[in-house]
PDB file of C-alpha atoms in Angstrom:
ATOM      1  CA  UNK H   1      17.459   7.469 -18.305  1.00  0.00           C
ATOM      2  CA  UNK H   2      17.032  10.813 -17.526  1.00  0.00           C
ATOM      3  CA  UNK H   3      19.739  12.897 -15.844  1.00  0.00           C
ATOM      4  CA  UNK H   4      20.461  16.275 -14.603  1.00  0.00           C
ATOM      5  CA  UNK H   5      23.872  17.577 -15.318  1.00  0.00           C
ATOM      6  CA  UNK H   6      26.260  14.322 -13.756  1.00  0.00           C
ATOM      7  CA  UNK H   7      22.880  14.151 -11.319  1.00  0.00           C
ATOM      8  CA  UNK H   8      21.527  10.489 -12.273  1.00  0.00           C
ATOM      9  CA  UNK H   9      17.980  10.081 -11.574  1.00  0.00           C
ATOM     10  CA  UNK H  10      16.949   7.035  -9.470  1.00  0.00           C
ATOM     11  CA  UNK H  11      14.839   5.441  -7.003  1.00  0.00           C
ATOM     12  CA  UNK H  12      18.175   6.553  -4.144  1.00  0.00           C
ATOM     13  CA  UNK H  13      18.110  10.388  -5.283  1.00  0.00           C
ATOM     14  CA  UNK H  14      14.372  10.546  -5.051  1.00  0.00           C
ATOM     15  CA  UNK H  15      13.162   8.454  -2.306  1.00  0.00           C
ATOM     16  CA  UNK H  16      11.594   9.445   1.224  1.00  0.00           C
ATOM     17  CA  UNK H  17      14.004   7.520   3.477  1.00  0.00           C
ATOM     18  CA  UNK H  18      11.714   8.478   6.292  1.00  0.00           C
ATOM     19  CA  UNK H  19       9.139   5.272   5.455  1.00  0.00           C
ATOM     20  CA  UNK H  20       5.726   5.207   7.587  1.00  0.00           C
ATOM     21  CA  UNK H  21       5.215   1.626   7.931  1.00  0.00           C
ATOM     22  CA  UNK H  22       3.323  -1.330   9.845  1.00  0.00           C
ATOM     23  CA  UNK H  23       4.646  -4.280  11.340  1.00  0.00           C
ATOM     24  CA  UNK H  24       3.254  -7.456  10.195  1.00  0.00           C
ATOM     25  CA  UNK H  25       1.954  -8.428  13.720  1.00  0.00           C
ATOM     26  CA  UNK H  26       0.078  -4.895  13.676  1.00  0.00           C
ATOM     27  CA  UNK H  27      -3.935  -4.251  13.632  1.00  0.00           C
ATOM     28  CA  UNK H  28      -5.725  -2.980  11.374  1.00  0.00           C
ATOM     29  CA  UNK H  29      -6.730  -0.188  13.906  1.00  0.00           C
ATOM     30  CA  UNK H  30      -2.940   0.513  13.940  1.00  0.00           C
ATOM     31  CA  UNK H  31      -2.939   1.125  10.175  1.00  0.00           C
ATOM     32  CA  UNK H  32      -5.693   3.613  10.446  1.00  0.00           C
ATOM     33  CA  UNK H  33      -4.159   5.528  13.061  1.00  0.00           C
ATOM     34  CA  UNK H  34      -1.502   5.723  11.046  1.00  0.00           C
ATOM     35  CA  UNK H  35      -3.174   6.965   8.377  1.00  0.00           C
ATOM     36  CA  UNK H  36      -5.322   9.724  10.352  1.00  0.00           C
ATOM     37  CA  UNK H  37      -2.044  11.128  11.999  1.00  0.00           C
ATOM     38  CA  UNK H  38       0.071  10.789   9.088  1.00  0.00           C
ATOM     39  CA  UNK H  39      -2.370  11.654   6.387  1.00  0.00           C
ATOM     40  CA  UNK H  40      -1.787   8.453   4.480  1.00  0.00           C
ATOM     41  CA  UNK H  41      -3.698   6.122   2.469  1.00  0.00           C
ATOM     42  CA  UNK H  42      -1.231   3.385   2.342  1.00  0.00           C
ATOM     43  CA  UNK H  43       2.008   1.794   3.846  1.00  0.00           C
ATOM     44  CA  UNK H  44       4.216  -1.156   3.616  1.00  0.00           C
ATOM     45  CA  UNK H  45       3.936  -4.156   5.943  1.00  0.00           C
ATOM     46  CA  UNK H  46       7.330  -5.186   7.233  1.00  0.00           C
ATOM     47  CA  UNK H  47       8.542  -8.124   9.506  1.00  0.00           C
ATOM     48  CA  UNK H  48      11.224  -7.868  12.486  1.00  0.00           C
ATOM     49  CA  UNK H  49      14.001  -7.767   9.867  1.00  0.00           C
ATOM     50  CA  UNK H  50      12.683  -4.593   8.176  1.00  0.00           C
ATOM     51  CA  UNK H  51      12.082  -6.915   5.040  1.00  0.00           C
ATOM     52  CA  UNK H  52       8.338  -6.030   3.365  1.00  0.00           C
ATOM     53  CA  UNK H  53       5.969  -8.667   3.449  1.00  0.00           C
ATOM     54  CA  UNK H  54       3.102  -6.779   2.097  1.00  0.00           C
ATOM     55  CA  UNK H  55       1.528  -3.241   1.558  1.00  0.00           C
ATOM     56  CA  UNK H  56      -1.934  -1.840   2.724  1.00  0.00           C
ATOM     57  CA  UNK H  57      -3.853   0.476   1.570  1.00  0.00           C
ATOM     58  CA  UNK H  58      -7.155   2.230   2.111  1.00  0.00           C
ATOM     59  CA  UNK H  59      -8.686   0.112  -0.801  1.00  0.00           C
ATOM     60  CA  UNK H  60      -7.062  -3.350   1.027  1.00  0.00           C
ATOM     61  CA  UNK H  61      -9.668  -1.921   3.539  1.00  0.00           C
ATOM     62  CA  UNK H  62     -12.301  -0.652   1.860  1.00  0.00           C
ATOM     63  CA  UNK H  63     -12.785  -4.321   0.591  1.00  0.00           C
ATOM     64  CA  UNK H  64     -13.893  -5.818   3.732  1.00  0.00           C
ATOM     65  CA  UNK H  65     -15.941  -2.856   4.909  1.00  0.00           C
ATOM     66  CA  UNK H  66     -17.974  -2.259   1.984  1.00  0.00           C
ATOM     67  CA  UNK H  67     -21.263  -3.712   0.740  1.00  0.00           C
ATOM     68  CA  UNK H  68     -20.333  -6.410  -1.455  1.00  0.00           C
ATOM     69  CA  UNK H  69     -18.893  -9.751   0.078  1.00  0.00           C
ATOM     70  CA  UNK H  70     -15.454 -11.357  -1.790  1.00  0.00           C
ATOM     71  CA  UNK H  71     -16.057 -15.076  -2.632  1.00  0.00           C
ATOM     72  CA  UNK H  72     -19.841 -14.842  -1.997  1.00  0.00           C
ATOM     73  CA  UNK H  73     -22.313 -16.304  -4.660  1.00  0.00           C
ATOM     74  CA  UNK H  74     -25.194 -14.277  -4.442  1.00  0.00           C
ATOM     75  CA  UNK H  75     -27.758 -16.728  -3.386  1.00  0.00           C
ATOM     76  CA  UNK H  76     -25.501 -17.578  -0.706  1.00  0.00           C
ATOM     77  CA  UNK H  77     -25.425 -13.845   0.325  1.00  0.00           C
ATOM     78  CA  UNK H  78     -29.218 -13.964   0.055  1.00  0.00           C
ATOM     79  CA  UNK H  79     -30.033 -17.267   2.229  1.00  0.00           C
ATOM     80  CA  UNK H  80     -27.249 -14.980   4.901  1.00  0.00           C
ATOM     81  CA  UNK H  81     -29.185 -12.345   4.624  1.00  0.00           C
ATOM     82  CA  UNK H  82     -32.529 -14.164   5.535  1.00  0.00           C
ATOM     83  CA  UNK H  83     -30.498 -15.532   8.211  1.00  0.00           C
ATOM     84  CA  UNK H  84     -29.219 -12.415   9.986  1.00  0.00           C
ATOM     85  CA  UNK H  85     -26.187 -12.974   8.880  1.00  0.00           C
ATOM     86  CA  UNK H  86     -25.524  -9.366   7.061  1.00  0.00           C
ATOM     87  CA  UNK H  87     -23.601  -7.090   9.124  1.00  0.00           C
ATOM     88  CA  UNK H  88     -23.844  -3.626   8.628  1.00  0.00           C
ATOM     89  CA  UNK H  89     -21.225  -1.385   7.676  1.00  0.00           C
ATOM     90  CA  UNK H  90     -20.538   0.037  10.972  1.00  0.00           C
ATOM     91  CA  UNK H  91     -20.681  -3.780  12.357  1.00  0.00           C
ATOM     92  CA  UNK H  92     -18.039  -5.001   9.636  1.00  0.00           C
ATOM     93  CA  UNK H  93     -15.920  -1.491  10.165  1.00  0.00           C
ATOM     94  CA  UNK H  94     -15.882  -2.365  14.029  1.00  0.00           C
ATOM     95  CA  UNK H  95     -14.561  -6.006  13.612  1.00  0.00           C
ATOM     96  CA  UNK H  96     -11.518  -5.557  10.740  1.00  0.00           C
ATOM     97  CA  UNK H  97     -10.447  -2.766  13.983  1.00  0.00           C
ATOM     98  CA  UNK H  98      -8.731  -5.734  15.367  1.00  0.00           C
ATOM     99  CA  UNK H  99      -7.485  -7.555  12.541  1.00  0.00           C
ATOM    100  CA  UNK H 100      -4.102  -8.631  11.914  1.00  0.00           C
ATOM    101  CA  UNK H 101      -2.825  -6.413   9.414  1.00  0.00           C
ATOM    102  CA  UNK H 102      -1.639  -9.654   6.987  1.00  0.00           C
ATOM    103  CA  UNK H 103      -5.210 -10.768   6.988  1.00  0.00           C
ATOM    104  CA  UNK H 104      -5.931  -7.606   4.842  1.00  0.00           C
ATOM    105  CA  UNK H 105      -2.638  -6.416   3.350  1.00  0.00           C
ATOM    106  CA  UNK H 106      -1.579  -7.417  -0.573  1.00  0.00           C
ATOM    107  CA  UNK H 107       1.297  -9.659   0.084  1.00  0.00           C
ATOM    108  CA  UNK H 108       2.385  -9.436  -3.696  1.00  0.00           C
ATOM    109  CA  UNK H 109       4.070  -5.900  -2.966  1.00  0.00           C
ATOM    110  CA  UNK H 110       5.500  -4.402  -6.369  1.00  0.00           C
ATOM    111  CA  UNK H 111       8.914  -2.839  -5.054  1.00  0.00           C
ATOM    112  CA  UNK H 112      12.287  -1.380  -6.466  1.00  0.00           C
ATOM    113  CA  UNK H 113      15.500  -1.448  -6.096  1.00  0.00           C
ATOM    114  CA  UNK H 114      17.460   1.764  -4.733  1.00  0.00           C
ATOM    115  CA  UNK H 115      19.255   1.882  -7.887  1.00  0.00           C
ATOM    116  CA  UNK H 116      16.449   1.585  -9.968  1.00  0.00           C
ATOM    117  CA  UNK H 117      16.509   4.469 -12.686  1.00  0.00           C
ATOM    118  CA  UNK H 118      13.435   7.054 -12.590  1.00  0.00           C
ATOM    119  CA  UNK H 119      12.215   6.014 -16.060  1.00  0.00           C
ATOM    120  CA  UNK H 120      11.496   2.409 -15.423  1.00  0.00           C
ATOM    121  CA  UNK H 121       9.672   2.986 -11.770  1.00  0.00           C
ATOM    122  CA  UNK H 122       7.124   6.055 -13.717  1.00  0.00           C
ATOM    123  CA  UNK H 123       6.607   2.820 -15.856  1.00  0.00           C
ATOM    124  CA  UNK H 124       5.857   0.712 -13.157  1.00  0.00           C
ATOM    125  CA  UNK H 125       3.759   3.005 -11.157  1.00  0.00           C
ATOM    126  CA  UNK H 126       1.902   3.919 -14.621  1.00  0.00           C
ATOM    127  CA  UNK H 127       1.382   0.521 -15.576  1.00  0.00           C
ATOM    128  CA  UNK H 128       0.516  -1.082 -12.543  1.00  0.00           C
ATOM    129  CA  UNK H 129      -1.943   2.145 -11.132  1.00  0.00           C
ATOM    130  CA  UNK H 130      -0.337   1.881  -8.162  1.00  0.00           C
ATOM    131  CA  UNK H 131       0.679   4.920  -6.171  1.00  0.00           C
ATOM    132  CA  UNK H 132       3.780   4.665  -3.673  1.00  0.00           C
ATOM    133  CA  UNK H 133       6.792   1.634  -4.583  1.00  0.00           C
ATOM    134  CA  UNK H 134       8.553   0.640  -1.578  1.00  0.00           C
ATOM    135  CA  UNK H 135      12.457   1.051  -2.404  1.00  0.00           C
ATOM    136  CA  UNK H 136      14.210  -2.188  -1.141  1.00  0.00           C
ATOM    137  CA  UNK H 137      18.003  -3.108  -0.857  1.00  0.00           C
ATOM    138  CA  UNK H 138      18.784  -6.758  -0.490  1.00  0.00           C
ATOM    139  CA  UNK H 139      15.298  -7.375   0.550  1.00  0.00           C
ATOM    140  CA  UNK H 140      14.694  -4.630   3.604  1.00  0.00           C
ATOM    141  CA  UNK H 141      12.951  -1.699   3.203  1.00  0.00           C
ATOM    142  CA  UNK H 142      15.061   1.448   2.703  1.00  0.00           C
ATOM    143  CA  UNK H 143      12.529   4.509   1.104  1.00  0.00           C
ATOM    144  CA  UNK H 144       9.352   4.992  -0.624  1.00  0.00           C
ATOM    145  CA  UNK H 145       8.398   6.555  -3.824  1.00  0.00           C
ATOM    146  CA  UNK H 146       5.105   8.179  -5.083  1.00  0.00           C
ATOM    147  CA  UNK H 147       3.725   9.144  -8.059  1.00  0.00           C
ATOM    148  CA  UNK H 148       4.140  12.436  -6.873  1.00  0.00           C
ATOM    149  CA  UNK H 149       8.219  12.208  -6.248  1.00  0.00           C
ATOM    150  CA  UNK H 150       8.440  11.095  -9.743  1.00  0.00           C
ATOM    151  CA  UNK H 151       6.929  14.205 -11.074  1.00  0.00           C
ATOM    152  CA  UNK H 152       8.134  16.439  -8.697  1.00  0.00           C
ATOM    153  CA  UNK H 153      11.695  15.178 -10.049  1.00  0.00           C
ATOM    154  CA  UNK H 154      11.353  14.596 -13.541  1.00  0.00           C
ATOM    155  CA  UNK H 155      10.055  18.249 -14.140  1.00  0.00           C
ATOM    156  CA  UNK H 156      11.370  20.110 -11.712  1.00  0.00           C
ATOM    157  CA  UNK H 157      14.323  21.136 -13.966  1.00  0.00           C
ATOM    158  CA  UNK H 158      12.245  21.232 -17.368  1.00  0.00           C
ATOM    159  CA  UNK H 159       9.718  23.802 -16.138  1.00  0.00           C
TER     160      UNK H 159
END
């Protein structure tokens, strides 16, 4: 546990309370707006109660727009592509524009609790490679970490 004078360290003393986020009945074109305005590359998903039902991120997206196709064999892709049946990239970019949101989002969403303790969410975020941990308090979504809050935190005082 690391702790500054009486100042405890957790996920409540470091978290952004102002969270960007996406409502589950959202587009996808939604998400990338929010994302060009905000300069963002990812965001919780979060239904009328506030409570997070997933997270997507530029990757989430990247999946459906870029050359390989999930669940394809290749032959299958082949005897498609014979057919016609390869879109191109701007073709597949157009079409996950009006997407629901859920249809592309991870909806296994690693989160914390707001009394979580700094040391166990740099594990989590180092283990799991992921970059930003929605903060949640009896299931609705109350902050956001990154990587970069961590760090910013933990050595702030050392340095």
């Amino acid at each position: 546990m690391i702790e500054k004078g009486c100042f405890k360290m957790n996920a409540e003393s470091i978290m952004k309370t102002q969270v960007i986020k996406v409502m589950e009945d959202s587009t996808v074109r939604s998400v990338i707006e929010k994302f060009i305005k905000n300069g963002i590359s990812g965001l919780p998903v979060v239904n009328d109660q506030n409570e997070i039902v997933g997270y997507i991120s530029d990757g989430d997206i990247m999946r459906y727009v870029g050359k390989h196709k999930e669940n394809v064999v290749n032959a299958l892709y082949f005897v498609n592509v014979l057919q016609g049946d390869d879109d191109k990239f701007e073709e597949r970019a157009k079409k996950i524009l009006d997407y629901n949101v859920m249809e592309v989002a991870r909806k296994s969403v690693y989160t914390v609790k707001s009394d979580e303790d700094i040391e166990e969410i740099a594990r989590i975020l180092g283990k799991k490679q992921i970059k930003k941990l929605p903060v949640e308090q009896n299931g609705i979504l109350v902050g956001i970490i990154s990587r970069g809050d961590v760090i910013r935190n933990a050595f702030s005082y050392l340095l």
